CSV table of C-alpha atoms and ligand atoms in Angstrom, one decimal:
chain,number,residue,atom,x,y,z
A,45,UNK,CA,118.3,110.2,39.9
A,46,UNK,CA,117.2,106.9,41.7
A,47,UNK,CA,119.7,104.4,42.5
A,48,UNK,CA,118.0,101.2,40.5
A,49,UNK,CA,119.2,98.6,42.7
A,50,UNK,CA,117.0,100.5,46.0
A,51,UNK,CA,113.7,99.3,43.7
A,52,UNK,CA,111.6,96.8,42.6
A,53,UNK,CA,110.4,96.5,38.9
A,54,UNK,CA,107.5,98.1,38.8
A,55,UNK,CA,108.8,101.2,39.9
A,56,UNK,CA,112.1,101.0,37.7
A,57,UNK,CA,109.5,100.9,34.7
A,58,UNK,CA,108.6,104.6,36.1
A,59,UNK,CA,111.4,106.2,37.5
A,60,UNK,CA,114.7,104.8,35.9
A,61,UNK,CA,116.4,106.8,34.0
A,62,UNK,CA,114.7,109.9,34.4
A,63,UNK,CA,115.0,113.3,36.9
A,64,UNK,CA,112.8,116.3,36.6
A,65,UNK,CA,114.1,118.5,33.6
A,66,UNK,CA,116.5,121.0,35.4
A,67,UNK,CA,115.9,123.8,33.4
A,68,UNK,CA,111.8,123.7,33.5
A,69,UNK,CA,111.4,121.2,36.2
A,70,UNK,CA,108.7,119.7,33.7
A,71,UNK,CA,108.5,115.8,35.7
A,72,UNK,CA,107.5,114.0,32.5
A,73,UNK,CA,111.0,113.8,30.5
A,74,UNK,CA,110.3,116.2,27.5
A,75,UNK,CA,110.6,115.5,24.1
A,76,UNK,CA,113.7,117.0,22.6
A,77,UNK,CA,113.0,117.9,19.7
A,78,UNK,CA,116.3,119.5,18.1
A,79,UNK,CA,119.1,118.1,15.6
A,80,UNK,CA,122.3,119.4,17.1
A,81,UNK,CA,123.4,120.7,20.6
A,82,UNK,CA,125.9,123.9,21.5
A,83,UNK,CA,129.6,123.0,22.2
A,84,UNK,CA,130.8,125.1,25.2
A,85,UNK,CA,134.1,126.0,23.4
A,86,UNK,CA,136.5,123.9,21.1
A,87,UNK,CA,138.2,121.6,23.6
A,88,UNK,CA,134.6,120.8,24.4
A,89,UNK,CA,133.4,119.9,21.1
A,90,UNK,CA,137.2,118.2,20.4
A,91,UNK,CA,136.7,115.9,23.7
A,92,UNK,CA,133.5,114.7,22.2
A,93,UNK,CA,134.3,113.7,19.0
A,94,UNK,CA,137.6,111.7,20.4
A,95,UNK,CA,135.3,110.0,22.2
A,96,UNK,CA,137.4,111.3,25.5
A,97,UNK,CA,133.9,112.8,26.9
A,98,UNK,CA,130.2,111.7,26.5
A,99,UNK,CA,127.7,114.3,25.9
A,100,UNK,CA,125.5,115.7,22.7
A,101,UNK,CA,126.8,116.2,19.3
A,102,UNK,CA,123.7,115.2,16.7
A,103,UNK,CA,120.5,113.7,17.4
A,104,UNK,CA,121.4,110.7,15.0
A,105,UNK,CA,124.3,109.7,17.5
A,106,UNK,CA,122.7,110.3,20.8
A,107,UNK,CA,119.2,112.4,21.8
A,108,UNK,CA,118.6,113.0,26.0
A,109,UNK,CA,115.0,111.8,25.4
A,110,UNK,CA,116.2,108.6,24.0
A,111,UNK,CA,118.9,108.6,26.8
A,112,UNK,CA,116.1,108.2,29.3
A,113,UNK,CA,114.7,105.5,27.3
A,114,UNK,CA,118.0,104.1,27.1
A,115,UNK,CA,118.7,104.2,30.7
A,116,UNK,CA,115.0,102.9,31.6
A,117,UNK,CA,115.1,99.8,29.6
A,118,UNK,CA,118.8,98.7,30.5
A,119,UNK,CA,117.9,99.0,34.2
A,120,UNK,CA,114.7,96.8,33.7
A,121,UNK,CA,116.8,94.1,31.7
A,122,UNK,CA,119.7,94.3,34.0
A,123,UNK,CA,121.9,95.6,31.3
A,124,UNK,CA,124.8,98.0,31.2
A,125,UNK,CA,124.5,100.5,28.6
A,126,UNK,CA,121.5,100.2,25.7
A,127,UNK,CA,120.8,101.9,22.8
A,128,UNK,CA,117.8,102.9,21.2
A,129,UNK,CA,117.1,102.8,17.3
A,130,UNK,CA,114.3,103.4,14.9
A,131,UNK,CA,113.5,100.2,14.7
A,132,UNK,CA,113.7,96.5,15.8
A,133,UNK,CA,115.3,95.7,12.7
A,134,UNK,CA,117.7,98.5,12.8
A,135,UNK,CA,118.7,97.2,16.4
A,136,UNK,CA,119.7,93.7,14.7
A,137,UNK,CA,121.6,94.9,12.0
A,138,UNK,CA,123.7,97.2,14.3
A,139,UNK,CA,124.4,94.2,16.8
A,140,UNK,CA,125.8,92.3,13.3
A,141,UNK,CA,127.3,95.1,12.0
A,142,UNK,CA,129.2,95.0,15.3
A,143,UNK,CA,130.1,91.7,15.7
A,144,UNK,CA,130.6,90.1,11.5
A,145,UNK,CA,133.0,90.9,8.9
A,146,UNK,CA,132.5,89.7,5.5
A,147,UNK,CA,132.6,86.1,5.2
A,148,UNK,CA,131.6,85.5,8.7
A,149,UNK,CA,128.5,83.5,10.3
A,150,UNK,CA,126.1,83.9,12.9
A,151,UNK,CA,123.7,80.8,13.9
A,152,UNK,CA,120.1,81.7,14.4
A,153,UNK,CA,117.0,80.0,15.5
A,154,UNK,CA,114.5,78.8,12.6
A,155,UNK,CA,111.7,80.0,14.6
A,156,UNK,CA,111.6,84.1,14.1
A,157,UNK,CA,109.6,86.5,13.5
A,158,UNK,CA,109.3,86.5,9.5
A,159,UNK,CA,110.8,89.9,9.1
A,160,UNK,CA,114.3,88.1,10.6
A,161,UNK,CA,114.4,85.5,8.6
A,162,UNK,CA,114.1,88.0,5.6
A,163,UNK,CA,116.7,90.5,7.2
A,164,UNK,CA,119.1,87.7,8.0
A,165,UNK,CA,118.4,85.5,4.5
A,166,UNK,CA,118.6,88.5,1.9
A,167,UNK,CA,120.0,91.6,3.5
A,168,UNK,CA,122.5,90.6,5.5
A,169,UNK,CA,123.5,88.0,2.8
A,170,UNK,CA,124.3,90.7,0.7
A,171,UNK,CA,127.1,92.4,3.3
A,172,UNK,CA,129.0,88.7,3.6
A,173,UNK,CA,127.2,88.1,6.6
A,174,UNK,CA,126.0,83.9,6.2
A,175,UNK,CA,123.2,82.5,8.6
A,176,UNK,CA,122.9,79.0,9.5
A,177,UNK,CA,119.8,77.9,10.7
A,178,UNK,CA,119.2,75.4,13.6
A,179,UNK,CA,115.6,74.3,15.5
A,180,UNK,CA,114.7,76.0,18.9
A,181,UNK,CA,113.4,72.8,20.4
A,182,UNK,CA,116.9,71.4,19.6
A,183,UNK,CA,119.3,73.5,21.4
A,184,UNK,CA,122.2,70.5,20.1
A,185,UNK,CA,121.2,71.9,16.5
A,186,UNK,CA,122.8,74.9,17.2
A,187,UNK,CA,126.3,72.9,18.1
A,188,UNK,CA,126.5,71.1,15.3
A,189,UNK,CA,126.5,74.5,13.2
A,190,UNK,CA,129.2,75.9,14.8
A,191,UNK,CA,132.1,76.8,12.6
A,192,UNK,CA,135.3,78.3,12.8
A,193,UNK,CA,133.5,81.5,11.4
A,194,UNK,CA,131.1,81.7,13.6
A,195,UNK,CA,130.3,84.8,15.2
A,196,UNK,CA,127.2,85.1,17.3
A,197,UNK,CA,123.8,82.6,18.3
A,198,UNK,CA,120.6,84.2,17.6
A,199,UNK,CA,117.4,83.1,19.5
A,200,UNK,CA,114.1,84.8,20.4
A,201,UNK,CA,113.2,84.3,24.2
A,202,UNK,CA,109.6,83.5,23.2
A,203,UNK,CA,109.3,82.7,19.5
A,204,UNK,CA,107.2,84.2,17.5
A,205,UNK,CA,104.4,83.4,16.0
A,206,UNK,CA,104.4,79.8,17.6
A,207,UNK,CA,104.9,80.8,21.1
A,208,UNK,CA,108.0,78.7,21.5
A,209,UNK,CA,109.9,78.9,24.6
A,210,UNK,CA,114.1,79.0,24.5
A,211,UNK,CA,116.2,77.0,26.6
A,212,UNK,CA,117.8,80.4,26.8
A,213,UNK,CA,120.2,78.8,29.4
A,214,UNK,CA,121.0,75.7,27.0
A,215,UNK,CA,122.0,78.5,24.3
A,216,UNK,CA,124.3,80.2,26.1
A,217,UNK,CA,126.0,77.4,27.0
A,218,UNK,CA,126.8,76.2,23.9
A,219,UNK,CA,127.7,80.2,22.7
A,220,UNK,CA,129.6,79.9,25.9
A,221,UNK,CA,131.8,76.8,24.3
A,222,UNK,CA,132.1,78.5,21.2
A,223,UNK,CA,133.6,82.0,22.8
A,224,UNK,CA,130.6,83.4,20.7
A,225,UNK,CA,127.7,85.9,22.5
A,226,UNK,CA,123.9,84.8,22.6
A,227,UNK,CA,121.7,87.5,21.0
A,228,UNK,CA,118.3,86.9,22.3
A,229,UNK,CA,115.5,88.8,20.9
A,230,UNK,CA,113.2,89.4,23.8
A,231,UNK,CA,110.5,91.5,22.2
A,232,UNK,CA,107.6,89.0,23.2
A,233,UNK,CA,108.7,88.3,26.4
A,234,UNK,CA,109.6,91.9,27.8
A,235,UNK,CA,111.7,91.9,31.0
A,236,UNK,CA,108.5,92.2,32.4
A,237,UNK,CA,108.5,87.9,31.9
A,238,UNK,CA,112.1,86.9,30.8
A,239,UNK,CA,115.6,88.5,31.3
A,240,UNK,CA,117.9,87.0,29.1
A,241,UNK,CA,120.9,88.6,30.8
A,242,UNK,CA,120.1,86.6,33.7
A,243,UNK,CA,120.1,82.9,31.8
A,244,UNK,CA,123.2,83.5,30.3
A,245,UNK,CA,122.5,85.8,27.3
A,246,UNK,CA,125.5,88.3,26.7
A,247,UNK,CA,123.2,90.8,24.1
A,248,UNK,CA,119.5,91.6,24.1
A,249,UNK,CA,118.0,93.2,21.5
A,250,UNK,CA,113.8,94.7,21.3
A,251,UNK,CA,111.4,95.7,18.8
A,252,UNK,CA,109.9,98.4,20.9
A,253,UNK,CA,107.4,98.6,18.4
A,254,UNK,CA,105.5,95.9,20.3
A,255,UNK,CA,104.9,95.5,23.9
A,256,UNK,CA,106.8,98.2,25.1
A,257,UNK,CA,105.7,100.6,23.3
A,258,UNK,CA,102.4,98.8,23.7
A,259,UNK,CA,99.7,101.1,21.8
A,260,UNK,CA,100.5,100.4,18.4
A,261,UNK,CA,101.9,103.8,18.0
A,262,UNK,CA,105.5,104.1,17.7
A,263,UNK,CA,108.3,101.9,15.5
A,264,UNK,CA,111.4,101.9,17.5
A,265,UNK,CA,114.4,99.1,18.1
A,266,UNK,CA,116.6,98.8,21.3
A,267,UNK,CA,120.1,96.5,22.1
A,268,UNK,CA,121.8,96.3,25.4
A,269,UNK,CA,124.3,93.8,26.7
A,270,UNK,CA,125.2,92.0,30.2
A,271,UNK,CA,129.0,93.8,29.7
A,272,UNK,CA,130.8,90.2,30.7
A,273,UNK,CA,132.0,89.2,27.2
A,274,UNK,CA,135.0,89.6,26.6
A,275,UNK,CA,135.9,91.0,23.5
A,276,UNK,CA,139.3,90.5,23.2
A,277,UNK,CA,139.8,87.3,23.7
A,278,UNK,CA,140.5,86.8,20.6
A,279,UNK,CA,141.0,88.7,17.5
A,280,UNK,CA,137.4,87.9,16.4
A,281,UNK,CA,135.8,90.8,16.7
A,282,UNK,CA,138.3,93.4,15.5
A,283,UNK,CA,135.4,96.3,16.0
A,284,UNK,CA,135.7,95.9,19.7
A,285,UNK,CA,138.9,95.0,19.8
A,286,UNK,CA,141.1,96.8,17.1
A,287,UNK,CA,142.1,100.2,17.0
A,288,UNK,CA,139.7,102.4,15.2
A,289,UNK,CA,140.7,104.0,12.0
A,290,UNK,CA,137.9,106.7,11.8
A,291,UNK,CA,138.2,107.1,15.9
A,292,UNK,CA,142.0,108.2,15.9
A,293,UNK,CA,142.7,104.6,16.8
A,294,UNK,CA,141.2,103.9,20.1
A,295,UNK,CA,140.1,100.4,20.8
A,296,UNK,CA,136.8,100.0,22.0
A,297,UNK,CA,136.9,97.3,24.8
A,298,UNK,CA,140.2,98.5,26.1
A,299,UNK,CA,138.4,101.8,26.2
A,300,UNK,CA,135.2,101.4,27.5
A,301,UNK,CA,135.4,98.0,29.2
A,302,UNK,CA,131.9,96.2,29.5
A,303,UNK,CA,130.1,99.5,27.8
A,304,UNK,CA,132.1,98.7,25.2
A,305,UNK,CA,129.3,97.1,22.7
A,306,UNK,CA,126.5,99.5,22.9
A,307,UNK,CA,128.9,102.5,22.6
A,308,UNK,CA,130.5,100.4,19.3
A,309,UNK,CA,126.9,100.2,17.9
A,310,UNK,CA,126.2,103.9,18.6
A,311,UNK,CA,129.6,105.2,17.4
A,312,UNK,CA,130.2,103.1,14.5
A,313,UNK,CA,126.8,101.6,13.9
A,314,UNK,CA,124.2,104.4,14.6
A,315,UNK,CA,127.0,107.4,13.3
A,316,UNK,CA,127.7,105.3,10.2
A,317,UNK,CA,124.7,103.5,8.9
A,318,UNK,CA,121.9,106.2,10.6
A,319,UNK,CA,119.1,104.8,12.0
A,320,UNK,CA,118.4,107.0,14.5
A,321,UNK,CA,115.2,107.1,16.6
A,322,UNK,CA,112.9,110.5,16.4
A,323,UNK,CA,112.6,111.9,20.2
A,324,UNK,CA,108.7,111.3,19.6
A,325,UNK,CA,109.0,108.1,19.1
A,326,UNK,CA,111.2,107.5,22.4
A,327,UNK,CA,109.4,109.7,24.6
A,328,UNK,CA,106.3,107.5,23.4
A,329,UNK,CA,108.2,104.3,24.3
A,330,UNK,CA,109.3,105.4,26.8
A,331,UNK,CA,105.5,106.3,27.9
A,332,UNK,CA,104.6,102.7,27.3
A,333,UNK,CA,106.7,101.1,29.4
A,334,UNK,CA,105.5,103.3,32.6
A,335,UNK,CA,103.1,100.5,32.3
A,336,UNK,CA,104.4,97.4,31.2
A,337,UNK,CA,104.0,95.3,34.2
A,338,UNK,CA,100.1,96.1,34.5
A,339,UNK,CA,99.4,95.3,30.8
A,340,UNK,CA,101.7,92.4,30.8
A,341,UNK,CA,100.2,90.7,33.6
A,342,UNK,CA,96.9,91.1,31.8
A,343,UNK,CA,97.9,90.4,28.0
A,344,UNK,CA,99.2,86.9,29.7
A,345,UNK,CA,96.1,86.5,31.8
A,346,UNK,CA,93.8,87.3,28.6
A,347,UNK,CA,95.7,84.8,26.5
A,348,UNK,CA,95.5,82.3,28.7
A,349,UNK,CA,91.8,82.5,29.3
A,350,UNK,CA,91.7,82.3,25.3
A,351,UNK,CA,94.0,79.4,24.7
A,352,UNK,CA,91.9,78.0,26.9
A,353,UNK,CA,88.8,78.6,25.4
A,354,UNK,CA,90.4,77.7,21.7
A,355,UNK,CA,91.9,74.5,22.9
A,356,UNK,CA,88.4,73.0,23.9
A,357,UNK,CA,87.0,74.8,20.5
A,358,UNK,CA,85.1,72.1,18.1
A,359,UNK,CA,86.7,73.8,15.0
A,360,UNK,CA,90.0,74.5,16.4
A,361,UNK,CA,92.5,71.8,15.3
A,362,UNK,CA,95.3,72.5,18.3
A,363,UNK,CA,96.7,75.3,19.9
A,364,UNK,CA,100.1,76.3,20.7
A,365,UNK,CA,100.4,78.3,24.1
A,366,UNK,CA,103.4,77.7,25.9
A,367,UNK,CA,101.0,77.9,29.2
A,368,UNK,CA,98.9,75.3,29.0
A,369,UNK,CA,99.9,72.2,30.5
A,370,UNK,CA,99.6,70.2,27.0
A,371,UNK,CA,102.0,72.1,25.6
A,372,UNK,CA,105.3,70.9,24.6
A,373,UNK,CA,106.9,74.6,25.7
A,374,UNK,CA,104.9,73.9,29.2
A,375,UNK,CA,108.1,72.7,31.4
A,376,UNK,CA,110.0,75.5,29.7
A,377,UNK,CA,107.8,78.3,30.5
A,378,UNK,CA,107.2,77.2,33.8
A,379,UNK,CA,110.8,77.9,34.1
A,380,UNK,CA,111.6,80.7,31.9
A,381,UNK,CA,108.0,82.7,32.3
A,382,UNK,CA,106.2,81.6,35.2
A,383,UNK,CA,104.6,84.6,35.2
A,384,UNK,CA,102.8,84.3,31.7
A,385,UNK,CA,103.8,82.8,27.9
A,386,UNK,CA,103.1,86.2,26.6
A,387,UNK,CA,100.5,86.8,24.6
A,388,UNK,CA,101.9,86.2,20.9
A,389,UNK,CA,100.0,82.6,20.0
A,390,UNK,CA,99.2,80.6,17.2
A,391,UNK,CA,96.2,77.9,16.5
A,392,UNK,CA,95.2,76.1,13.7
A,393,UNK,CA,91.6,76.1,12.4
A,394,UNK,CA,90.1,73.1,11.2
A,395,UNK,CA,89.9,73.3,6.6
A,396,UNK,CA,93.3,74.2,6.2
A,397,UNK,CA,93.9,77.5,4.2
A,398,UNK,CA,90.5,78.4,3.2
A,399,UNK,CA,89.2,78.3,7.2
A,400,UNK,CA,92.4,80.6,8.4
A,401,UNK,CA,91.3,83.3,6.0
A,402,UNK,CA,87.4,82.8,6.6
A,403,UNK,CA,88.0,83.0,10.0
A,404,UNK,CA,90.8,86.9,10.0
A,405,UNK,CA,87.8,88.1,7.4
A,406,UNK,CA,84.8,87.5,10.1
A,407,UNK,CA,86.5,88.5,13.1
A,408,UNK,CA,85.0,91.8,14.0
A,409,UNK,CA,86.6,93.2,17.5
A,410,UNK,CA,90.1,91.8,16.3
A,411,UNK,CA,91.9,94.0,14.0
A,412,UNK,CA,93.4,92.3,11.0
A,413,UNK,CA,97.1,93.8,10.7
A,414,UNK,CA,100.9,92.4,11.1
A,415,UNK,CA,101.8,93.8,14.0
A,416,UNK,CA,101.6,92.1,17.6
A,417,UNK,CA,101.7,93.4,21.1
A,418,UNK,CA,99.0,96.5,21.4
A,419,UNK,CA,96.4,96.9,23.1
A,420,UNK,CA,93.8,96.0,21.0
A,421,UNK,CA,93.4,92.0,19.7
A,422,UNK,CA,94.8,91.2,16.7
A,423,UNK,CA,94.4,88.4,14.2
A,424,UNK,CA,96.9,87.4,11.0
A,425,UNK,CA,96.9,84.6,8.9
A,426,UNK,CA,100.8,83.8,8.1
A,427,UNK,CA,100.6,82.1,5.4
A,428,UNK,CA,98.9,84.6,3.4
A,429,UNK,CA,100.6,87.5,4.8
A,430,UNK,CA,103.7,87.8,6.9
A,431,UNK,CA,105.3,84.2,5.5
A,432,UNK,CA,103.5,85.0,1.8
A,433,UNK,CA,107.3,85.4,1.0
A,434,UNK,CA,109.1,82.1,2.9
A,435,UNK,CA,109.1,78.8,0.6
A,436,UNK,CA,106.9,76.2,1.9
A,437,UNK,CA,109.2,74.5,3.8
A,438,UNK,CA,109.9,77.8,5.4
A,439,UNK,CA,106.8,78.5,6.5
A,440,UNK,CA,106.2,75.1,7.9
A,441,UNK,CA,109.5,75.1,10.1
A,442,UNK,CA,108.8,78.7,11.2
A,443,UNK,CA,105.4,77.6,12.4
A,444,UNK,CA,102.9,79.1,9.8
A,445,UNK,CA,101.6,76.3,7.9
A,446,UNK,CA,98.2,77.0,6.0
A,447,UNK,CA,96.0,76.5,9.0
A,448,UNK,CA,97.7,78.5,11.3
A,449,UNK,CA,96.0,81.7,12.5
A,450,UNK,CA,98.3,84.1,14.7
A,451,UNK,CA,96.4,85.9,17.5
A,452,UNK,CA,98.2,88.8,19.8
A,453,UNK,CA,95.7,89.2,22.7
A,454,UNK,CA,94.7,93.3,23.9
A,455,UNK,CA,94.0,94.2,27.1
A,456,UNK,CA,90.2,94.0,26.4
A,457,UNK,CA,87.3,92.3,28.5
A,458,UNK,CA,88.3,88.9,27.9
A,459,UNK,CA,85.1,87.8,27.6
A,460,UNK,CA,84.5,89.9,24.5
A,461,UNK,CA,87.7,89.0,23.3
A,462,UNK,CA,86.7,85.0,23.2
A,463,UNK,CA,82.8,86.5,22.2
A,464,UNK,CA,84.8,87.3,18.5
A,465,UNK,CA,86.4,84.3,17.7
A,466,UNK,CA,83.2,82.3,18.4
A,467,UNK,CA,81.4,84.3,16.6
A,468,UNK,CA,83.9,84.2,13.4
A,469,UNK,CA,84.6,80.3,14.0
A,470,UNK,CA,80.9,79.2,14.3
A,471,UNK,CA,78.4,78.8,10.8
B,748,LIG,C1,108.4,93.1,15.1
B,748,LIG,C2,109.6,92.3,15.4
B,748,LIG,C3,110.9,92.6,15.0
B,748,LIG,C4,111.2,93.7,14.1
B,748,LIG,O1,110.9,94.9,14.7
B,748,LIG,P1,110.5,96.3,13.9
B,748,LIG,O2,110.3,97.3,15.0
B,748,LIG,O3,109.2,96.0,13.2
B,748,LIG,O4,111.6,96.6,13.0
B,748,LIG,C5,111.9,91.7,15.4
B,748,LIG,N1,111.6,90.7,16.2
B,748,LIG,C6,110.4,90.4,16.6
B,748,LIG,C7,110.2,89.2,17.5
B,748,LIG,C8,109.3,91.2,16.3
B,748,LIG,O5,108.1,90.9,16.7
């Protein structure tokens, strides 16, 4: 296997992670489709259970395709150890199962991706687990929610659907003050454009649904972290730290040192709570990201070229692309992404309501859908959809007002991409 730190990104997105299969010498990592893998004898199957030895038990704990994916996506994020799940939302709530007890709080941004706010408002509310919501353009927010039960800060590097861009280094500074770890959802960014480990964040977590995936064909979640926290600190976060009843009382971070986390969410998390990813689904992740750079570079080019476009637009009201020069996210980007904003965006049509919906029913190369980050265009009007749920107030502070219109811009021609929304927005 290649030594990660010999190569550039680019080839990383190929090579880490995987050899030729030994047995078959197949180059392309095969799908491993099977539930359950053969112990050499009983010490064998004794040492892997106590945790003394890594290896294959059940493909809900651990599966060699996912391993490659695993492996792949920590060395392009500069993590230690990762773990893949079914699904971006399964990722989060095996980070929190991690890292709360009952009765404890986590801070997160107000500007997520709907599906969070849900997650983090009614599910997680339900397990003890509080949020507190502060404003992404006001890292100082997130200070003045700190509590004594505080447990983690929760950001998204880019944030979606406005485009926002974190002071990702501001936030961990303040988690850093608080002995708390910065989560960072990274899923419109890609380490392709951001990595969070190297601002300051100490967990990453991915819907690898979206651009990593990056066909629109596969649901899948991953988490990682930069292995410097230091879990026991303190007696805060007694998964890490405590011994383990159902592990024969081993303590995790005296165990495992900084894999510590991602082997806490795989043994207690994944094992317990089950959301395991299918091999398909990380073999065709794991596909994706063989080409992440090249479609990343041109999902940021293409939306560029359209905020452009849109921001000069008659019946456009504003746009909010974090690169154009306008924009209040401009310095940050320049910073954080220099490469590209991503290609997550939102605009607002002029006639309110009524003109966002005109405009997602006319559209005719764009695909109307809630998803973000295939190749093909896509167009959603939040309010109506995705946000239909948030109060609002809600929907305002998370960006989708009634005008707004969210666009995710493909890989397409570009000029047929902007062709579409003339053509919807004109008559
Ligand atoms: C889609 C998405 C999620 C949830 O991921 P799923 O794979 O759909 O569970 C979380 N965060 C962001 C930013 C997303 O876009």
């Amino acid at each position: 296997m290649i030594d990660p730190s010999d190569y550039q990104f680019a080839t990383l997105a190929i090579h880490a992670g995987a050899t030729p299969d030994p047995v078959t010498k197949a180059r392309a990592t095969p799908i491993y489709q099977t539930t359950s893998y053969v112990f050499d004898n009983t010490d064998h199957a004794a040492g892997l259970f106590g945790l003394q030895q890594f290896g294959n038990i059940y493909t809900r704990i651990g599966n060699p395709t996912q391993a490659v994916l695993e492996e792949r996506i920590a060395s392009l994020e500069g993590g230690t150890a990762a773990l893949a799940v079914a699904s971006g939302h399964a990722a989060q709530l095996l980070v929190f199962h991690t890292l709360m007890q009952p009765g404890d709080e986590f801070i997160a941004a107000r500007q997520l991706y709907g599906g969070s706010i849900n997650q983090f408002s009614h599910a997680f509310k339900s397990f003890g687990w509080n949020v507190r919501w502060a404003e992404t353009r006001d890292p100082d927010s997130f200070r003045r929610q700190i509590t004594g039960k505080t447990k983690a800060i929760f950001v998204e590097s880019i944030a979606n659907p406005g485009g926002i861009v974190t002071d990702i280094e501001a936030m961990a500074s303040i988690a850093k003050e608080a002995s708390v770890p910065l989560i960072v959802d990274n899923t419109l960014a890609t380490p392709y454009l951001i990595r969070p480990i190297e601002w300051g964040a100490d967990i990453v977590v991915h819907s690898a649904t979206k651009f990593l995936g990056g066909h629109g064909t596969s649901i899948g979640g991953l988490s990682f972290d930069a292995g410097s926290f230091n879990w026991s600190a303190t007696k805060r976060f007694p998964m890490l730290s405590e011994p383990l009843a159902s592990y024969g009382g081993v303590k995790l971070h005296e165990q495992f040192g900084h894999m510590a986390f991602a082997i806490g969410c795989r043994v207690l998390g994944l094992r317990d709570l089950g959301p395991a990813i299918s091999p398909f689904n990380a073999f065709m992740i794991l596909t994706g990201i063989e080409t992440l750079p090249l479609r990343m570079q041109r999902h940021c080019d293409n939306a560029r070229a359209v905020a452009q476009t849109l921001s000069r637009h008659p019946r456009v009201a504003w746009v909010s692309y974090a690169s154009l020069p306008n924009d209040p996210s401009y310095g940050l980007a320049q910073n954080y992404c220099p490469k590209g904003a991503g290609a997550v965006f939102t605009f607002g049509v002029k006639g309110g309501y009524d003109a966002g919906v005109r405009l997602v029913n006319r559209v005719k190369l764009f695909s109307h859908l809630a998803n973000v980050g295939d190749t093909r265009s896509l167009i959603i009007h939040p309010a109506s959809t995705t946000h239909r749920q948030l109060t609002d107030e809600q929907k305002a502070s998370a960006g989708a007002g009634p005008e707004v219109v969210r666009v995710s811009i493909g890989i397409e021609d570009p000029a047929d991409i902007i062709a579409d929304l003339d053509m919807a927005l004109a008559g």
